[in-house]
XYZ file of C-alpha atoms in Angstrom:
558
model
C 0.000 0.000 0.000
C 2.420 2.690 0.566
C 4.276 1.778 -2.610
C 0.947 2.496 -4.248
C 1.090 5.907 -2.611
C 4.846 6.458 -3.443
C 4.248 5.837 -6.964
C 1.738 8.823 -7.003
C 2.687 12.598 -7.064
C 1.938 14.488 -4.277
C -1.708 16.417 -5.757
C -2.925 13.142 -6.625
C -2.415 11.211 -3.637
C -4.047 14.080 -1.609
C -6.721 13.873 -3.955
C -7.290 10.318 -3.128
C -7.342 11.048 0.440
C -9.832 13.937 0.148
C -11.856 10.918 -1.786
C -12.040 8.961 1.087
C -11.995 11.986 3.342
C -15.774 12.607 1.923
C -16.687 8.559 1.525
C -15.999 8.430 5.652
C -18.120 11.861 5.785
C -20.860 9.909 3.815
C -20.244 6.485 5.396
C -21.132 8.140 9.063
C -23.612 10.933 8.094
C -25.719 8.634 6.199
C -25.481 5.424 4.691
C -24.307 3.482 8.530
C -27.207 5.481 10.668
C -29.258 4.538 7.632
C -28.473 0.677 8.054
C -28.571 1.224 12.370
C -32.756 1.672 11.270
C -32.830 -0.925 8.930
C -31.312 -3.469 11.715
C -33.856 -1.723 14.317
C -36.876 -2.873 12.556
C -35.761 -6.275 12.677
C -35.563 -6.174 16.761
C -37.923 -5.860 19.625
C -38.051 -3.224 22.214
C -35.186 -5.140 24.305
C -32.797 -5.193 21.125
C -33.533 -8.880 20.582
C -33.539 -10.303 16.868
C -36.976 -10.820 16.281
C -36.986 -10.514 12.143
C -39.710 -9.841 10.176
C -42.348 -10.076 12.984
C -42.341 -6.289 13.263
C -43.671 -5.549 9.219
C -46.154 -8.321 9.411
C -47.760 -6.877 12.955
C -47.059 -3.705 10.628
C -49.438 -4.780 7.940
C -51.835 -6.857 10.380
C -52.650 -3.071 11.944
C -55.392 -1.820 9.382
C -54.769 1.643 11.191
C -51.071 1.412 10.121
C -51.740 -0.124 6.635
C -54.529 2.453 5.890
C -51.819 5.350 6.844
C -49.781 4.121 3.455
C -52.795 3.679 1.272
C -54.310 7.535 2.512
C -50.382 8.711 2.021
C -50.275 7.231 -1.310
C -53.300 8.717 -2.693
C -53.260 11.863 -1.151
C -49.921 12.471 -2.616
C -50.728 10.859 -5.681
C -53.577 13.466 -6.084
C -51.437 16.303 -4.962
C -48.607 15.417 -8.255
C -51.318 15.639 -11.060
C -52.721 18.508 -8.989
C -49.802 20.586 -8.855
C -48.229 19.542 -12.158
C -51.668 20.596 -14.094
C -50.788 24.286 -12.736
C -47.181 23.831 -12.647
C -47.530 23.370 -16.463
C -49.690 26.319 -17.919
C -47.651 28.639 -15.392
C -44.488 27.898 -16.790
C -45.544 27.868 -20.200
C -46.801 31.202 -19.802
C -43.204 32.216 -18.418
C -41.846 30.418 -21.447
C -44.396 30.434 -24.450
C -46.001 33.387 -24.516
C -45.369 37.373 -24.568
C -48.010 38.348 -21.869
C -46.322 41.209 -19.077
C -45.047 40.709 -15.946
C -43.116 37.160 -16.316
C -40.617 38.080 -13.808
C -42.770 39.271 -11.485
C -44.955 36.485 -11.716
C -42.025 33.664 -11.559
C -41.090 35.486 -8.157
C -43.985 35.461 -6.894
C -44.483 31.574 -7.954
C -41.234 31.272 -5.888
C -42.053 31.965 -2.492
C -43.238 28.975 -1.356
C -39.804 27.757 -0.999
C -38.873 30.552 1.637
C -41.522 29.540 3.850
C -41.963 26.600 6.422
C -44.693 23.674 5.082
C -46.434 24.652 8.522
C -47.538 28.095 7.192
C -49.970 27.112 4.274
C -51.783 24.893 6.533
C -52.023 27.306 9.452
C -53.195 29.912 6.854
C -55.675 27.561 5.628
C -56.981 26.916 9.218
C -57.603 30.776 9.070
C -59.508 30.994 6.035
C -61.521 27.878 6.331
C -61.018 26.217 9.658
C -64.068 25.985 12.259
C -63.686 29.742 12.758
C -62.415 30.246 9.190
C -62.948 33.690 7.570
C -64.494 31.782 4.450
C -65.429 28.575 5.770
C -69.005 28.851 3.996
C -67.081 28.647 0.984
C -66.646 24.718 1.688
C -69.925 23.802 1.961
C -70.201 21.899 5.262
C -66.991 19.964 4.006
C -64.115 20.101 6.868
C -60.397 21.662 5.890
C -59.642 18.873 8.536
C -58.190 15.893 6.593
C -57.299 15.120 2.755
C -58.588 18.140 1.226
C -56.700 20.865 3.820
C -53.354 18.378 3.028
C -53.721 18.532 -0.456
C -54.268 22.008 -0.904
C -51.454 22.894 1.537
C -48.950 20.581 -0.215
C -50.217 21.922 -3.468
C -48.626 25.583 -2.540
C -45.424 23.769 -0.682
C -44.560 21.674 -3.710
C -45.935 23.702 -6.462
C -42.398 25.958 -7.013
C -40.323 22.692 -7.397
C -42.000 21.599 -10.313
C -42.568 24.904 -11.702
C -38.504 25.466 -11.848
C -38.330 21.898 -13.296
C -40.996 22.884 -15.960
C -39.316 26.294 -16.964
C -36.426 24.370 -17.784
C -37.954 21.571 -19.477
C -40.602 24.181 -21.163
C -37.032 26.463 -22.624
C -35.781 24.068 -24.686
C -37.632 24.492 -28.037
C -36.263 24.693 -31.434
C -38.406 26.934 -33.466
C -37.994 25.066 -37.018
C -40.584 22.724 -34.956
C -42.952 24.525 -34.938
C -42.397 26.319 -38.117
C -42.791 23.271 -39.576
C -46.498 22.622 -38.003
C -47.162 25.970 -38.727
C -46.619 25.072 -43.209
C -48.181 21.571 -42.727
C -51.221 22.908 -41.269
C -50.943 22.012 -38.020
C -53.614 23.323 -35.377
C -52.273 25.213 -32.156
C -54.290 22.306 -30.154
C -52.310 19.727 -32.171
C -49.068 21.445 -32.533
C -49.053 21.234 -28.414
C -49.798 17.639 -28.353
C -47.240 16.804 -31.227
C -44.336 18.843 -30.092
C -44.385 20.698 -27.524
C -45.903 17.834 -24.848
C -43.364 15.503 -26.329
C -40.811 18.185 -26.618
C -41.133 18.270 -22.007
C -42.437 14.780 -21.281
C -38.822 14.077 -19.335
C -39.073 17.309 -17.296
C -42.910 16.642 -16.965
C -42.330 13.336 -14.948
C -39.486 13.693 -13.448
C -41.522 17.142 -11.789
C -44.366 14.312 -10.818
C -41.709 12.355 -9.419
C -40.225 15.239 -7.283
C -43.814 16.293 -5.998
C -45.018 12.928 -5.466
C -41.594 12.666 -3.041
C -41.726 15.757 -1.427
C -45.646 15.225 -0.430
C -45.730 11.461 0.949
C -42.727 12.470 3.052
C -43.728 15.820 4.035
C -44.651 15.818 8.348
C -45.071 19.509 8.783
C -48.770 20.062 6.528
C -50.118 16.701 8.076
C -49.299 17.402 11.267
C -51.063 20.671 11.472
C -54.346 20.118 9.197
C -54.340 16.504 8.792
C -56.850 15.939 11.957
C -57.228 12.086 12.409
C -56.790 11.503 8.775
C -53.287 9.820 9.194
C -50.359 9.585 6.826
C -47.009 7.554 7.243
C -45.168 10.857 8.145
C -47.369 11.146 11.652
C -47.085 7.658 12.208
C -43.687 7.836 12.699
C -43.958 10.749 14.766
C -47.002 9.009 16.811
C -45.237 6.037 17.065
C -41.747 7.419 18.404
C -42.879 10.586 20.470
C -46.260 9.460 21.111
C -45.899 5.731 21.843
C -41.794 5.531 22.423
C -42.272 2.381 20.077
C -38.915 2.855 18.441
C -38.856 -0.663 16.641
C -42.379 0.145 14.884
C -40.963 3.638 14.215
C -38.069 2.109 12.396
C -40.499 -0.386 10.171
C -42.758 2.948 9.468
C -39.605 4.175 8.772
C -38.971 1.905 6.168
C -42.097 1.976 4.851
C -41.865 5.561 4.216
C -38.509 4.882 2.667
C -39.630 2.337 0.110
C -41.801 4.810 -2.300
C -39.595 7.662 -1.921
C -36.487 5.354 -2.856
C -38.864 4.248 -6.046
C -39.604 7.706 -7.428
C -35.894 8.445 -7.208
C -34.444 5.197 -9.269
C -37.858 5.873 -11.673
C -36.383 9.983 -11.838
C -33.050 9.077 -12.406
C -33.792 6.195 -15.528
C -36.171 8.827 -16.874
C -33.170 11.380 -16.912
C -31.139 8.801 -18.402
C -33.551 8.596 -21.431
C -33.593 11.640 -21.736
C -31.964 13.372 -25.361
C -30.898 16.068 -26.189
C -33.710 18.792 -27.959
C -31.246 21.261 -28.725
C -28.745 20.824 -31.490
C -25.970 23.609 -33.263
C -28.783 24.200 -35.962
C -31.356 24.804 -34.096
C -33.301 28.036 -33.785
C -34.446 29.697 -30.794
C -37.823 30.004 -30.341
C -38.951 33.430 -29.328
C -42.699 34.073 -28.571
C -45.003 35.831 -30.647
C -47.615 37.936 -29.510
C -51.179 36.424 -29.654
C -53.538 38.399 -27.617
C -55.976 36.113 -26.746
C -53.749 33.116 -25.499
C -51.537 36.041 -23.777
C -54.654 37.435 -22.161
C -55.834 34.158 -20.590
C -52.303 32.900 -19.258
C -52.645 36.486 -17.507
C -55.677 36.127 -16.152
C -54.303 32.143 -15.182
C -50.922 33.227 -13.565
C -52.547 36.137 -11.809
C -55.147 33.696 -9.838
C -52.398 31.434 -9.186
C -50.275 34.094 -7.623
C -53.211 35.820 -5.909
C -53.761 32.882 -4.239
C -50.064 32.499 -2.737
C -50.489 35.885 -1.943
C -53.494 35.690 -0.207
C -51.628 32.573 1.879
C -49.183 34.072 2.789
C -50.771 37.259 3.346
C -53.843 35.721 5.748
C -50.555 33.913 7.580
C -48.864 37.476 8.599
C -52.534 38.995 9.232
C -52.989 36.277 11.780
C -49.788 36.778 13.486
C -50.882 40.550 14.491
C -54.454 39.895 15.116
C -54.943 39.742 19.161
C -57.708 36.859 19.579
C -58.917 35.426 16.395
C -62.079 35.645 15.708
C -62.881 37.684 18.400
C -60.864 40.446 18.347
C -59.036 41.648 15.310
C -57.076 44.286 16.841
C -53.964 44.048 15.677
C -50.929 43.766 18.517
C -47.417 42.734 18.345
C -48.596 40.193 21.250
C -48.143 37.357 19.235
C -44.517 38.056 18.771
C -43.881 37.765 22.106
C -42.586 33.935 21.908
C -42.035 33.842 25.386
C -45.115 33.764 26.258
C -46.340 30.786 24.440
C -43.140 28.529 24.123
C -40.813 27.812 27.160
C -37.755 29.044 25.104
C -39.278 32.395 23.381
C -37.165 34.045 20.755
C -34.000 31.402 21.715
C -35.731 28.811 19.286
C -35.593 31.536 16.489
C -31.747 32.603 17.465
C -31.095 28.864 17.682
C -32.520 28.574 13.743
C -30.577 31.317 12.464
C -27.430 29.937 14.381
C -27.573 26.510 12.585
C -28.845 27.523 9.364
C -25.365 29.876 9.178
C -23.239 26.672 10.225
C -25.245 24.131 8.121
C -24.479 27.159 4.909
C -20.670 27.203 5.981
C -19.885 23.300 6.570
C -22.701 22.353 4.023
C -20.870 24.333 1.329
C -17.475 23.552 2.274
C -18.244 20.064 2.513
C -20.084 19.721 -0.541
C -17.892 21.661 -2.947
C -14.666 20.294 -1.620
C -16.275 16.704 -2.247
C -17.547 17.629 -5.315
C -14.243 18.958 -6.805
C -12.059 15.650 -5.498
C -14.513 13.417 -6.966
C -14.843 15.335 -10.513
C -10.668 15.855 -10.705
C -9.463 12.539 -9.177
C -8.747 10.026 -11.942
C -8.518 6.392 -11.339
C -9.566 5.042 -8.416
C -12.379 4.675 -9.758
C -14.498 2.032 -7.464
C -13.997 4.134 -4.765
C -15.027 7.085 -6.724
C -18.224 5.553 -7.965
C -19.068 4.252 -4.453
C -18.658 8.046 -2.883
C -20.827 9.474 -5.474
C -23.580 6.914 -5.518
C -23.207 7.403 -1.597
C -23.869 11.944 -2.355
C -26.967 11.011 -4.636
C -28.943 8.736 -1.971
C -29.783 11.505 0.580
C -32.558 12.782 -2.329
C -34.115 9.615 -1.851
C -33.893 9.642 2.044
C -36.981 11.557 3.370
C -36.051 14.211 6.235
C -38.184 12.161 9.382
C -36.476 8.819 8.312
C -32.617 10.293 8.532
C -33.667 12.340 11.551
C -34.954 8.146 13.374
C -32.115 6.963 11.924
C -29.756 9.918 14.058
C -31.420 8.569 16.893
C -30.407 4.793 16.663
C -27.161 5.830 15.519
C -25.856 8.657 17.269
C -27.712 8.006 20.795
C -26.085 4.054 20.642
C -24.515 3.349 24.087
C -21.080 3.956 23.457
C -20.573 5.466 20.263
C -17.789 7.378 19.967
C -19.715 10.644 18.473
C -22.468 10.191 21.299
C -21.809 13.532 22.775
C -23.035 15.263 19.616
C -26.800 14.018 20.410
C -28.827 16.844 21.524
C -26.442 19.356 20.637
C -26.283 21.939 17.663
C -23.370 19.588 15.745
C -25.772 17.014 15.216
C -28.621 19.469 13.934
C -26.140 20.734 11.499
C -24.830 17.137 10.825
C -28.298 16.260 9.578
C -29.057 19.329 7.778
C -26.012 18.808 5.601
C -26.935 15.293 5.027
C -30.616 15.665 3.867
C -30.178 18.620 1.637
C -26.731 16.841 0.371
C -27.603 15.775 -3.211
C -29.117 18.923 -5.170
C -25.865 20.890 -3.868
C -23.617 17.846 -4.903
C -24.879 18.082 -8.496
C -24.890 22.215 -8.329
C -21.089 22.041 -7.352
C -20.815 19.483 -9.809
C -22.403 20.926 -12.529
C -19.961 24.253 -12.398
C -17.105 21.994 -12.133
C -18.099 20.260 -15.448
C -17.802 23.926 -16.961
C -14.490 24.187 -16.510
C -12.296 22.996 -18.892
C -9.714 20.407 -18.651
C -7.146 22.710 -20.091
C -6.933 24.549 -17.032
C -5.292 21.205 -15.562
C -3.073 21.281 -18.464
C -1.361 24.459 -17.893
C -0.982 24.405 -14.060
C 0.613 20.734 -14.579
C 2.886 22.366 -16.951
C 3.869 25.190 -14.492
C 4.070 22.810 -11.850
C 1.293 24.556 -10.085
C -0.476 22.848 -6.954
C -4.043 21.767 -7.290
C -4.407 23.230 -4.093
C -3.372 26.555 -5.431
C -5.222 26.438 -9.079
C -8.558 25.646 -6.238
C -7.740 28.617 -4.559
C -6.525 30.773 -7.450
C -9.137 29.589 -10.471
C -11.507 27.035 -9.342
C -13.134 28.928 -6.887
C -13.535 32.565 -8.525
C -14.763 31.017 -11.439
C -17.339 28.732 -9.626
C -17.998 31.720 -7.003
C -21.779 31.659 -8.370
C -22.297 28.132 -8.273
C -20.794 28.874 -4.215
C -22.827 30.980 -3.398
C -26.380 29.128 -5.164
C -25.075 26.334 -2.185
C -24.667 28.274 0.590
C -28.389 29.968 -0.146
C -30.047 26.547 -0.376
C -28.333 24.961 2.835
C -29.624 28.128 4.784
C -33.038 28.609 3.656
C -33.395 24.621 3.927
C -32.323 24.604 7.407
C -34.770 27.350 8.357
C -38.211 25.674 6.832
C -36.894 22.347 7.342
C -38.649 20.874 10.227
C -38.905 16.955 9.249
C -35.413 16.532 9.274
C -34.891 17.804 13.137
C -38.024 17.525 14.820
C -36.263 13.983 16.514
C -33.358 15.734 17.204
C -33.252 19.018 19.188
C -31.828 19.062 22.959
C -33.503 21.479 25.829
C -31.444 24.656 24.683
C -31.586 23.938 20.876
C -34.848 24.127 19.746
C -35.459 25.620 16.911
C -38.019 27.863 15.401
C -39.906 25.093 13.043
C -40.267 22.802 16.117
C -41.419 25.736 18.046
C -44.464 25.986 15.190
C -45.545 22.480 15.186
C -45.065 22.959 19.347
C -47.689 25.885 20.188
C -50.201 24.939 17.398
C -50.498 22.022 19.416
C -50.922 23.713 22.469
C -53.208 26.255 20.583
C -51.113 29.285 20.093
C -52.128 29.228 16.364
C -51.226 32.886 16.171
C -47.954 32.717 17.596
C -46.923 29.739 15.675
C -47.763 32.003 12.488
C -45.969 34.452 13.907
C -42.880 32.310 13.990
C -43.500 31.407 10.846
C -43.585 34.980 8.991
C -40.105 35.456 11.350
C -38.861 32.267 8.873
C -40.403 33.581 5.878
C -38.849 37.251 6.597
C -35.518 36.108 7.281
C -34.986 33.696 4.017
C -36.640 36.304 2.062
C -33.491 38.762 3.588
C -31.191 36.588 3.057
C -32.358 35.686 -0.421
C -32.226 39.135 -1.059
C -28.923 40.009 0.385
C -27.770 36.903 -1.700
C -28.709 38.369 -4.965
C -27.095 41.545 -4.474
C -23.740 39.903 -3.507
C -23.804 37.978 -6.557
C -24.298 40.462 -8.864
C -21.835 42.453 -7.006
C -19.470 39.641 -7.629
C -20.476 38.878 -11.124
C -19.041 42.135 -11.802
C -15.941 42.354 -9.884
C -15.053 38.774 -10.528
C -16.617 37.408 -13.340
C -16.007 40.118 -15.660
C -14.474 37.703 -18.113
C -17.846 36.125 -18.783
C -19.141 38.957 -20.522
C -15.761 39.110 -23.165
């Protein structure tokens, strides 16, 4: 073995070691507390082998069994749902010349800077027992199915959009050139070209929906009533019951259709071809009034109604006793008075959101640029990166059981980290690993290999060409990480709600805390304190990048 090393200069043996550096990082963040929960489920409450006897009392419990059927179809519902509006609104920001696209794909955005909590504590508001439009039902209850479904509708609804704007940009105009001589009709022309022309981003958006709804706790939690879904099974059975083995097999359960619409994803990308060549045109829209009028009208309504969720959610968090008393107050904002640590939860979120952005991003682009520059060793290689791909598959509640059987073991060396803020950030940077990993590794991709070329040939360092070109030239890509690892860690609540000690709670716990003791309009309140800081942050982000577009990417615009 240390031949082997000998024989290797100096940049490629550390390259090697920063290889296995990041397989060990993988190895104990997630693929060994993964397989602690797997070995759980097959053992009883005293840690005896007991085998499969947990999943068939599992699937003998028609309370249990009906949990995966009502997850299944709820979230099944929620995918064609979401990708029906998903669809017109990005081909509006795509295919047509209406006004207003950027404001309107903003708008579509926000979603993503708030906690999953909010829409369903919004919804409570507007349609709830004491709902300021509960008429508007009809003597059906927000309670259950339809209050999930709508709520998971406005969480997932900007992940497929982005998806769709992608897959919806990618048209060559001699297409449709071409219907336009043969004859073609606008209705036909969509079903001959332009569906085919985004089936691929079309289902691998259902995939990504379907995902993030049957594994999504915080919407179920707060508007599910006793409709139940596998995500509050876990969280009855571990909290409520302290039946860790059944957790584990619920766990599993969980596991199994989220692990299915990732392999099913990734062979659908695989298929995927190319719908670009050198020849082809870009297709710019035309005006047509009519068709620009009614996507208008569409993405207005669409909008409006995030608006008008988000909007009831901050009107709530001022109003002094709903619906008795509209007054508005700052009362609610006093988080000491409803939760036993007060604004600390809210400090604590902020505090490891900024730690999971630093070692998240360091982590991740590090990893990303050994794995892309290393050659040989190329089992290992393969084995790291399928390793930084399986966290998208992993939903947030399983990882955060499988932290618990891990971490909390009686005498594991990296006990002391349970309960603290290291293991918070630990998970954070594990469940929100992948879509950075192929970020990081996307911008390394850009660069080309020449680079490599000449600093071999000076005898540089690839320590100092990371420092010197790697890094300024991938300073976007840097910062697009460090964004997504803190606004993650402030809505996430899934991922940690197994995890937090007695001084690090943090402010999405504190939500799904005082709407369960009733403090509805503080738990808003804590969530428009989430939805206010990403939003600052995003915003603060933007400006620094185009601040360092221009001072350090000048070269892009040559």
């Amino acid at each position: 073995m240390l031949t082997y090393w000998r024989r290797l200069d100096g940049d490629s043996a550390w390259m090697r070691v920063g290889v296995l550096l990041l397989g060990l990082w993988l190895l104990v963040t997630l693929v060994l507390p993964l397989g602690t929960l797997l070995s759980k489920s097959f053992e009883d409450a005293n840690g005896t082998w007991v085998g499969l006897s947990n999943y068939a009392r599992y699937f003998e419990t028609p309370a249990l069994t009906d949990s995966l059927w009502n997850s299944v179809w709820v979230s099944t519902l929620v995918a064609i749902i979401t990708l029906t509006l998903a669809y017109v609104y990005a081909f509006a920001l795509t295919r047509s010349a209406m006004p207003g696209k950027g404001v309107f794909k903003a708008l579509a955005l926000i979603p993503i800077l708030a906690p999953s909590l909010l829409p369903a504590i919004s919804l409570i508001y507007l349609f709830g027992n004491q709902g300021l439009l509960k008429e508007w039902l009809l003597g059906a209850s927000i309670y259950g199915p339809l209050g999930i479904v709508i709520a998971q509708v406005f969480y997932c609804f900007p992940h497929a959009l982005m998806i769709l704007v992608v897959a919806l940009s990618m048209a060559d105009a001699r297409h449709y050139e071409a219907a336009r001589v043969l004859g073609a009709s606008t209705f036909r022309t969509f079903m001959t070209v332009t569906l085919p022309g985004s089936k691929y981003g079309l289902i691998s958006a259902g995939f990504v929906v379907f995902t993030l709804a049957i594994t999504d706790f915080g919407i179920p939690k707060v508007i599910g009533g006793r409709f139940n879904v596998l995500a509050t099974d876990i969280f009855k059975q571990v909290i409520g019951q302290q039946n860790f083995s059944m957790g584990a097999v619920v766990g599993f359960v969980l596991l199994l259709p989220a692990v299915l619409a990732f392999v099913a994803d990734r062979w659908v990308q695989h298929r995927q071809v190319a719908l670009l060549s050198g020849r082809s045109v870009p297709l710019k829209p035309s005006q047509h009034i009519p068709r620009d009028t009614g996507l208008f009208i569409f993405c207005a309504l669409v909008a409006g109604a995030f608006l008008v969720m988000i909007g009831m959610a901050v009107w709530a968090s001022f109003v002094t006793r709903w619906p008795y008393n509209l007054n508005l107050t700052w009362a609610n904002y006093y988080f000491e008075n409803f939760d036993s640590e007060g604004w600390n939860a809210y400090f604590n979120s902020l505090r490891m959101a900024a730690w999971t952005a630093v070692v998240g991003t360091v982590v991740v682009f590090t990893g990303a640029f050994v794995l892309e520059k290393t050659r040989g060793f190329v089992l290992i290689r393969h084995t790291t990166q399928l390793m930084a791909m399986l966290s998208m598959a992993v939903p947030g509640l399983v990882l955060g059981l499988s932290y618990i059987f891990f971490f909390n073991a009686p005498g594991h060396p990296l006990g002391f980290i349970y309960g603290t803020m290291a293991i918070l950030v630990l998970n954070s940077v594990a469940h929100f690993y992948t879509v950075s990993h192929i970020t990081a590794t996307t911008a390394l991709k850009q660069l080309d290999s020449e680079f490599e070329s000449v600093s071999a040939s000076l005898k540089i360092s690839v320590g100092r060409m990371f420092k010197r070109v790697t890094v300024p030239v991938c300073l976007p890509a840097i910062l697009d990480i460090s964004i997504y690892f803190f606004v993650n860690a402030m809505t996430t609540v899934s991922a940690v709600i197994f995890l937090y000690g007695s001084h690090t709670k943090l402010a999405a716990v504190s939500i799904v805390q005082m709407d369960e003791a009733g403090s509805t309009a503080a738990a808003a309140a804590m969530a428009v304190m989430i939805v206010v800081t990403s939003a600052a942050v995003k915003v603060i982000h933007s400006l620094l990048t185009h601040q360092l577009r221009q001072k350090t990417q000048a070269w892009r615009l040559r």
